[in-house]
Short mmCIF file of C-alpha atoms in Angstrom, two decimals:
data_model
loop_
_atom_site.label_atom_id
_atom_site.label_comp_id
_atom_site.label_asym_id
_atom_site.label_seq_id
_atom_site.Cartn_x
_atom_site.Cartn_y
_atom_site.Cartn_z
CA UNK A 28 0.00 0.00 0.00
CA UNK A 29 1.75 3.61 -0.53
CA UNK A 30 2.17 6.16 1.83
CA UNK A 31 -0.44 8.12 0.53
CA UNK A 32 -3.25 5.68 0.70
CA UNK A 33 -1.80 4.92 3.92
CA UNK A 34 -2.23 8.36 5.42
CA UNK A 35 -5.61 8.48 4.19
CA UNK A 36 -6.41 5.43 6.07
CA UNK A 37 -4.90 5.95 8.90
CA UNK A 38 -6.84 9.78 9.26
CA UNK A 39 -10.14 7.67 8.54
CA UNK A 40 -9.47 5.42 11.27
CA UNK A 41 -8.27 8.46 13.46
CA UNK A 42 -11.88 10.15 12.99
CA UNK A 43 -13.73 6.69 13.07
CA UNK A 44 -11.85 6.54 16.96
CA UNK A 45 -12.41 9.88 17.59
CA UNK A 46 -16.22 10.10 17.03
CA UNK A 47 -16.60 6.41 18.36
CA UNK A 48 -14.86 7.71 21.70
CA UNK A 49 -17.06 10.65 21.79
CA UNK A 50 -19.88 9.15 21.04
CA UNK A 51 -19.50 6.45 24.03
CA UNK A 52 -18.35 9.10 26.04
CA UNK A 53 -21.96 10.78 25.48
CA UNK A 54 -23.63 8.29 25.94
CA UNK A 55 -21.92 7.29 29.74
CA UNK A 56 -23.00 10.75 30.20
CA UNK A 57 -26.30 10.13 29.40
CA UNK A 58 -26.93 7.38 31.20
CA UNK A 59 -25.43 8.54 34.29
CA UNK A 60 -28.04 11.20 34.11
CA UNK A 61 -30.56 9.44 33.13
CA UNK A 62 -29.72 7.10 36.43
CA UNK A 63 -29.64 10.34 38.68
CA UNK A 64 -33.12 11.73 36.93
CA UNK A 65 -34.35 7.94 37.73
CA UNK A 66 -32.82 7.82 41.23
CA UNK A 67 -34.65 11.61 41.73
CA UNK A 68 -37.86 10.25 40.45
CA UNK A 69 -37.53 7.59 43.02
CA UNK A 70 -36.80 9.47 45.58
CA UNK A 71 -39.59 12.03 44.72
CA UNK A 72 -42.28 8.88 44.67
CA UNK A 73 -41.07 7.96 47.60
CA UNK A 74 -42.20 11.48 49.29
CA UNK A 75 -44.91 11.40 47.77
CA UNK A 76 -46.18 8.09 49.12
CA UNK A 77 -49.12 7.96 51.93
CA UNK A 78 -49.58 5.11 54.12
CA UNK A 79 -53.08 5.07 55.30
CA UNK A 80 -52.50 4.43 59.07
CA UNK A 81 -54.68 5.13 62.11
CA UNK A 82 -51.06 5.42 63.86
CA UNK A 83 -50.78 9.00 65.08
CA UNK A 84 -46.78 10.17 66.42
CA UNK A 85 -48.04 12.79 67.77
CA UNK A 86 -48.62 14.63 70.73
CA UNK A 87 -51.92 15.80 69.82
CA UNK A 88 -53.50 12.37 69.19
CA UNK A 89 -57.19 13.78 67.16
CA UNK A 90 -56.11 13.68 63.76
CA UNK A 91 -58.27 17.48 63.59
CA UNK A 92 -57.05 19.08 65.68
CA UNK A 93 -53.40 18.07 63.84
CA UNK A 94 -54.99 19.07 60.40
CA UNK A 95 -56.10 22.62 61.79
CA UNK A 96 -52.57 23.22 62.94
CA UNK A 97 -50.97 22.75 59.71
CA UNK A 98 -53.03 25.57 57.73
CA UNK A 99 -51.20 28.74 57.48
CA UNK A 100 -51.44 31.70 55.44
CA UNK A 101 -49.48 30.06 52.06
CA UNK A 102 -50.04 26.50 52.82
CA UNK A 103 -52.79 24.19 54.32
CA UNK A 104 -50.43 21.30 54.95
CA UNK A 105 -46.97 21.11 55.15
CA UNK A 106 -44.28 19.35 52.98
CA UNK A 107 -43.62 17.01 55.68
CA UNK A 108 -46.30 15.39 56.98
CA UNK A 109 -45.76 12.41 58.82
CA UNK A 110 -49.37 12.26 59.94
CA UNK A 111 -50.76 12.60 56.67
CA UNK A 112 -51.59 9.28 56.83
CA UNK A 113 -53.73 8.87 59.56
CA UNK A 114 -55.41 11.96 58.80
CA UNK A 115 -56.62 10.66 55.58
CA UNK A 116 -57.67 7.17 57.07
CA UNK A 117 -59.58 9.20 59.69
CA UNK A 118 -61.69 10.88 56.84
CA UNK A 119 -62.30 7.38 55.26
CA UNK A 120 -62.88 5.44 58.48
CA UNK A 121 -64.69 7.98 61.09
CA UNK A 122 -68.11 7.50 62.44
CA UNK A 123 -70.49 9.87 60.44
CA UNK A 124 -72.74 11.87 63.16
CA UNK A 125 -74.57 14.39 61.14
CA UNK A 126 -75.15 14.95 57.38
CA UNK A 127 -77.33 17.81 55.86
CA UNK A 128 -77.64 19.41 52.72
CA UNK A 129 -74.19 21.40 51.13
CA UNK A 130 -73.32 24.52 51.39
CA UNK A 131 -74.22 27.33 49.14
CA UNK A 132 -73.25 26.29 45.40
CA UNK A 133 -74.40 24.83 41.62
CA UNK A 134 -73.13 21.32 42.66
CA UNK A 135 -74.64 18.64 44.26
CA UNK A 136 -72.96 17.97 47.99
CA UNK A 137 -73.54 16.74 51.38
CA UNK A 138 -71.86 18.39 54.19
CA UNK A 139 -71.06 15.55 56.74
CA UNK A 140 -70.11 15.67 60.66
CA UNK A 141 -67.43 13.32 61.56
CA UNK A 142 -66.94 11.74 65.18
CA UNK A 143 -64.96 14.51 66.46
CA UNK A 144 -66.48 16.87 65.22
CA UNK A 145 -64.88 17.09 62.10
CA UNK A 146 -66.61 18.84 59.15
CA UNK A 147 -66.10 17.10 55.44
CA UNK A 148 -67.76 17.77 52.12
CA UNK A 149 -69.23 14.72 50.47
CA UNK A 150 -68.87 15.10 46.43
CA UNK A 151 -71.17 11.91 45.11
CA UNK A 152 -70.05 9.62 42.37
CA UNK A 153 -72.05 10.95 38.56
CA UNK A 154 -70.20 8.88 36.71
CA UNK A 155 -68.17 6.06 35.30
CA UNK A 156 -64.69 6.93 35.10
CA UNK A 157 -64.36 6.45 31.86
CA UNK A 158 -67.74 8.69 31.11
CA UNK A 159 -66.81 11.21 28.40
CA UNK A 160 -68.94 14.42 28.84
CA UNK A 161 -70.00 16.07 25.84
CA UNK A 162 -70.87 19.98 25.13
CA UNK A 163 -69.07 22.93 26.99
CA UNK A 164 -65.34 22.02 29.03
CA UNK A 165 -67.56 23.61 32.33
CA UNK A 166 -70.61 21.29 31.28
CA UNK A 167 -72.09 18.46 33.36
CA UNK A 168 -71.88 17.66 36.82
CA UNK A 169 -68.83 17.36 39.00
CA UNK A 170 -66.70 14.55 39.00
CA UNK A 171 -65.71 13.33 43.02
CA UNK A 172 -63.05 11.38 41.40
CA UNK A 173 -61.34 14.59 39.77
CA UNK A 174 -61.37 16.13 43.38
CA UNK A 175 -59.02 13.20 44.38
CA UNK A 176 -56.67 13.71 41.64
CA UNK A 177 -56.94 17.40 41.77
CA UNK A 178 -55.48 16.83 45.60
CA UNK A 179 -52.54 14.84 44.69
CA UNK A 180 -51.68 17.20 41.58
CA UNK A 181 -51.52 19.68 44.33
CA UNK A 182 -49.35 17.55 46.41
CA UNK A 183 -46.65 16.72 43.34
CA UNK A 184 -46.69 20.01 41.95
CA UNK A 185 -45.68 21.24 45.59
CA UNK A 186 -48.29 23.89 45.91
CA UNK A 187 -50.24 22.59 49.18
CA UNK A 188 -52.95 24.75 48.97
CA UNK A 189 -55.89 22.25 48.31
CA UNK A 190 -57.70 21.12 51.00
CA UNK A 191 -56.72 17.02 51.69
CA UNK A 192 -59.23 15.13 49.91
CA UNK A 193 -59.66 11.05 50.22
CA UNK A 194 -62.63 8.50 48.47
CA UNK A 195 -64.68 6.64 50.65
CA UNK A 196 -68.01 4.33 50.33
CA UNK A 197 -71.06 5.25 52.18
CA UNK A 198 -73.86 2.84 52.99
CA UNK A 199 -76.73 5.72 52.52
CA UNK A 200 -79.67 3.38 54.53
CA UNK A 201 -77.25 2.53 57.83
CA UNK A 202 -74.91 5.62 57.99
CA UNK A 203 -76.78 8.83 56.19
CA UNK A 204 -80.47 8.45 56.40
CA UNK A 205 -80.44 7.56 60.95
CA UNK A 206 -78.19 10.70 61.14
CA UNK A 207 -79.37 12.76 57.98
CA UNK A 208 -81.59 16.18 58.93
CA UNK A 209 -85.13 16.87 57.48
CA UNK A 210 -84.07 19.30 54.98
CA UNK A 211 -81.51 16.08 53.61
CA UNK A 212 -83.80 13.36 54.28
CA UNK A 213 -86.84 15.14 52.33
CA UNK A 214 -84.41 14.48 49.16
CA UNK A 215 -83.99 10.93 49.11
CA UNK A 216 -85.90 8.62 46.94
CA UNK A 217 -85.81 5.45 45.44
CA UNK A 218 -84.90 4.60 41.52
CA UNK A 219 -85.39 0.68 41.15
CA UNK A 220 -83.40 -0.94 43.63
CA UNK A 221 -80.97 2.13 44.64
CA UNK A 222 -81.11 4.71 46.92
CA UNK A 223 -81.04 8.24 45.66
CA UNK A 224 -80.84 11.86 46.77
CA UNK A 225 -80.72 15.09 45.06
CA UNK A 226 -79.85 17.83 48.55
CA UNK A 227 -80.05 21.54 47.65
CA UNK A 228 -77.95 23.69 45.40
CA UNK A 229 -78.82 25.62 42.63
CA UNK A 230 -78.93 23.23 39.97
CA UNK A 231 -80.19 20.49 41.95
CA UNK A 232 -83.44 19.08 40.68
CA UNK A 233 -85.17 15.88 42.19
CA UNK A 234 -85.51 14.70 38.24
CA UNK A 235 -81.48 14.19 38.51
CA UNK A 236 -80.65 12.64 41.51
CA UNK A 237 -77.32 11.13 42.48
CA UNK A 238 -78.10 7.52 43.00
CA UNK A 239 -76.07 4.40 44.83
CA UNK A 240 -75.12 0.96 43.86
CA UNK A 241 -78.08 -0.33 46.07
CA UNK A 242 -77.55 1.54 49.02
CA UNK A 243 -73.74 1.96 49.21
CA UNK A 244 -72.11 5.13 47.46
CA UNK A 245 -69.03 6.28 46.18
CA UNK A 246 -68.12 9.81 46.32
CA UNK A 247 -65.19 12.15 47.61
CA UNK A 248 -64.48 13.26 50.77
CA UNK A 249 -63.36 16.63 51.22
CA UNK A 250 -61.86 18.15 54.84
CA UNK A 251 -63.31 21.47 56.15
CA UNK A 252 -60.84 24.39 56.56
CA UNK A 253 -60.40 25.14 60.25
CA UNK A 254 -63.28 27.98 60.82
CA UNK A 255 -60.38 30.16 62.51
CA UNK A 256 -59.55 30.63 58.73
CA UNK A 257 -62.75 32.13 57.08
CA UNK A 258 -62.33 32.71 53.57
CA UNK A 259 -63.37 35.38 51.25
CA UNK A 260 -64.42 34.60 47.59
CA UNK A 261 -63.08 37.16 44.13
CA UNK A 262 -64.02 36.84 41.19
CA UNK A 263 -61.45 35.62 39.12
CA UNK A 264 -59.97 38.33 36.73
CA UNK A 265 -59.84 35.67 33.72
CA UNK A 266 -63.15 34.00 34.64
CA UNK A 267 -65.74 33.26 31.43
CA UNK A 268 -68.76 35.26 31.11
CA UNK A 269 -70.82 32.36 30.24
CA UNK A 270 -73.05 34.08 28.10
CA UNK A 271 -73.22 32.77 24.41
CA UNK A 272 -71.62 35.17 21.88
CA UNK A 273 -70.66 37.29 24.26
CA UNK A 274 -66.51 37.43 25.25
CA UNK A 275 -65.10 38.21 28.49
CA UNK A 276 -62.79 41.21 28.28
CA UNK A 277 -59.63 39.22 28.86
CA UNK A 278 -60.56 37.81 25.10
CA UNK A 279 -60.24 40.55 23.36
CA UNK A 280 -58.42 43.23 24.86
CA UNK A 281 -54.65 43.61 24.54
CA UNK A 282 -54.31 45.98 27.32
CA UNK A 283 -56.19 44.18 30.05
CA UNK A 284 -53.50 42.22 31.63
CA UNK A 285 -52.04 45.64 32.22
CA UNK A 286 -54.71 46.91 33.83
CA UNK A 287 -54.83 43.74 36.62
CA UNK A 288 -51.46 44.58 37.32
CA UNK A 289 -52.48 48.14 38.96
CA UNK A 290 -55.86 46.59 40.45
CA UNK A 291 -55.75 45.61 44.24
CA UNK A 292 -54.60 42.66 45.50
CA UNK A 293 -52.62 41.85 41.79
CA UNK A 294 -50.82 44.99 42.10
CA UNK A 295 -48.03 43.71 44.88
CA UNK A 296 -47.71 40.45 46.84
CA UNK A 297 -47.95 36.78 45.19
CA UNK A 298 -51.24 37.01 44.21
CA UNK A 299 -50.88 37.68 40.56
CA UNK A 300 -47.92 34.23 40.82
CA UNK A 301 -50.74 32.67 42.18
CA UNK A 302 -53.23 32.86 39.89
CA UNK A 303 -50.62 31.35 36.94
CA UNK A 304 -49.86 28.87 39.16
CA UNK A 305 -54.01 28.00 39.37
CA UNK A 306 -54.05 28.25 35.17
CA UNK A 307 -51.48 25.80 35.20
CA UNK A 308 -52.94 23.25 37.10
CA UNK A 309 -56.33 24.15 36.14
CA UNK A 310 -55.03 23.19 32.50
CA UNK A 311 -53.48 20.09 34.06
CA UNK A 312 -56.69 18.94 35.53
CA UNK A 313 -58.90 19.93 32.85
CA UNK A 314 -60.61 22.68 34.99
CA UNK A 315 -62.83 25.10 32.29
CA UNK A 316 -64.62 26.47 35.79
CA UNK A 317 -62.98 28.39 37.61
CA UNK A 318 -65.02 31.46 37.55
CA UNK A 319 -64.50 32.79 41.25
CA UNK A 320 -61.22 31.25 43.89
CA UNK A 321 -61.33 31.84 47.85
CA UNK A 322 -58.26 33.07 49.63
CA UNK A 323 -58.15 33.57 53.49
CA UNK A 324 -60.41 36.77 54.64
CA UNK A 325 -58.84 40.16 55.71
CA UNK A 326 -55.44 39.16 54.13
CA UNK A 327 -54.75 42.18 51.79
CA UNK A 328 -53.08 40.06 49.18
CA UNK A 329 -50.75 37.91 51.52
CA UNK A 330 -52.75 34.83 51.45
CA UNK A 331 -52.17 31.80 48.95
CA UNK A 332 -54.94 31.02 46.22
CA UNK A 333 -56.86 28.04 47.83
CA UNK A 334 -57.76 25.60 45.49
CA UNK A 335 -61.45 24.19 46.04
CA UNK A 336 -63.93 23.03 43.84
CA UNK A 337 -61.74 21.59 41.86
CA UNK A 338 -64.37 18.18 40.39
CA UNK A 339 -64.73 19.84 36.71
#
């Protein structure tokens, strides 16, 4: 072979080397990462993770009275929570006491008395899971389910500022109806073999009740805020007008954003942050509704964005 053809080989081998090197190189590289972002992810699940145990390692030993003392102006429970757990089984486990209709509101809700005294919101099951809703992204009714996952969105994005929120099954004949108040019990009825009820809210009508398997019920179970933090409802500055035809003002002029900035409480503190941070996870959820939010009263801007009402 002469020297010439040799050279040339010998540079294509250099270059074959070079970019085989490099190339493995990268790729260690990658992997190592990759093991790290695995080992993170890992670690993250891990934290993430809730045993439901009636174990309490805590002084306090009523799982409420733990719950109320978590709640704070930006957060309603904190990042570690080693009785999150039993709090949680509490609200799937505890005696019921008293039920009676929901509070003010278009949905359909139970408010329900826990032994302890423990207020919880009862969202009932509407539909299958896999139950595709047609028309408008606010249409229908609300899903319980989608206020479970809407509490553990919360929890992974790191926000902690939606109430805890847990499933349970209620027999409706043996632990609603003995315990239920007139205004509840004068909504329940009977649709073939299931029991039914329909409570009081604005769009409740006794032509669409919410009806069990039989007597037992699925549905969500939503804690009460401590009443030491009363909240205070806004309009939200991006909400829909709901009118056909006729566009909110956030639709169509260029200049409004603007304007929010210099308008009480988005013109200083983390409100303004905290109404992105609601689109975002709105958008993750699939949330079309969120037409008013509640922050803690008499705050003047400090509190977080609580996150309720989140079964759309």
């Amino acid at each position: 072979m002469k020297l010439k053809q040799r050279v040339v080989l010998l540079a294509i081998l250099l270059v074959i080397f070079i970019f085989t090197k490099v190339f493995l190189i990268d790729n260690l590289d990658t992997s190592a990462a990759n093991r790290e972002d695995q080992r993170a992810f890992q670690r993250m699940l891990s934290g993430l993770r809730v045993a439901l145990d009636p174990r309490l390692e805590h002084t306090l030993q009523s799982p409420w009275e733990i719950a109320a003392q978590w709640v704070v102006p930006r957060e309603v429970y904190p990042e570690d929570t080693p009785e999150l757990g039993a709090v949680m089984h509490a609200m799937t486990t505890k005696k019921i006491i008293k039920a009676d209709v929901g509070y003010k509101g278009t949905q359909l809700k139970a408010l329900l008395i826990l032994e302890g005294g423990q207020k919880v919101v009862f969202k009932p099951k509407r539909y299958a899971r896999d139950y595709i809703v047609e028309g408008e992204p606010y249409a229908g009714y609300d899903r319980h389910n989608a206020e479970v996952a809407a509490f553990h969105l919360d929890r992974i994005l790191g926000f902690r500022r939606a109430p805890l929120v847990v499933g349970r099954f209620v027999n409706l004949r043996t632990e609603i109806k003995p315990v239920a108040t007139e205004q509840l019990l004068g909504t329940f009825l009977t649709v073939g073999n299931n029991t039914c009820f329909y409570g009081k809210c604005y769009y409740c009508r006794e032509t669409e009740p919410a009806c069990a398997d039989g007597d037992i019920m699925e549905g969500s179970v939503t804690l009460w805020l401590p009443d030491v933090w009363p909240l205070q409802k806004h309009r939200h500055p991006w909400g829909r007008t709901y009118r056909e035809g006729k566009l909110a003002r956030w639709e169509y002029d260029e200049s409004y954003c603007d304007a929010v900035k210099k308008t009480s409480p988005y013109d200083s503190g983390p409100r303004l942050l905290d109404i992105i941070d609601t689109a975002i996870f709105d958008y993750l959820i699939g949330n079309a509704d969120r037409h008013h939010y509640e922050s803690f009263q008499d705050d003047e801007g400090a509190s977080m964005l609580i996150l309720l009402d989140n079964a759309k």
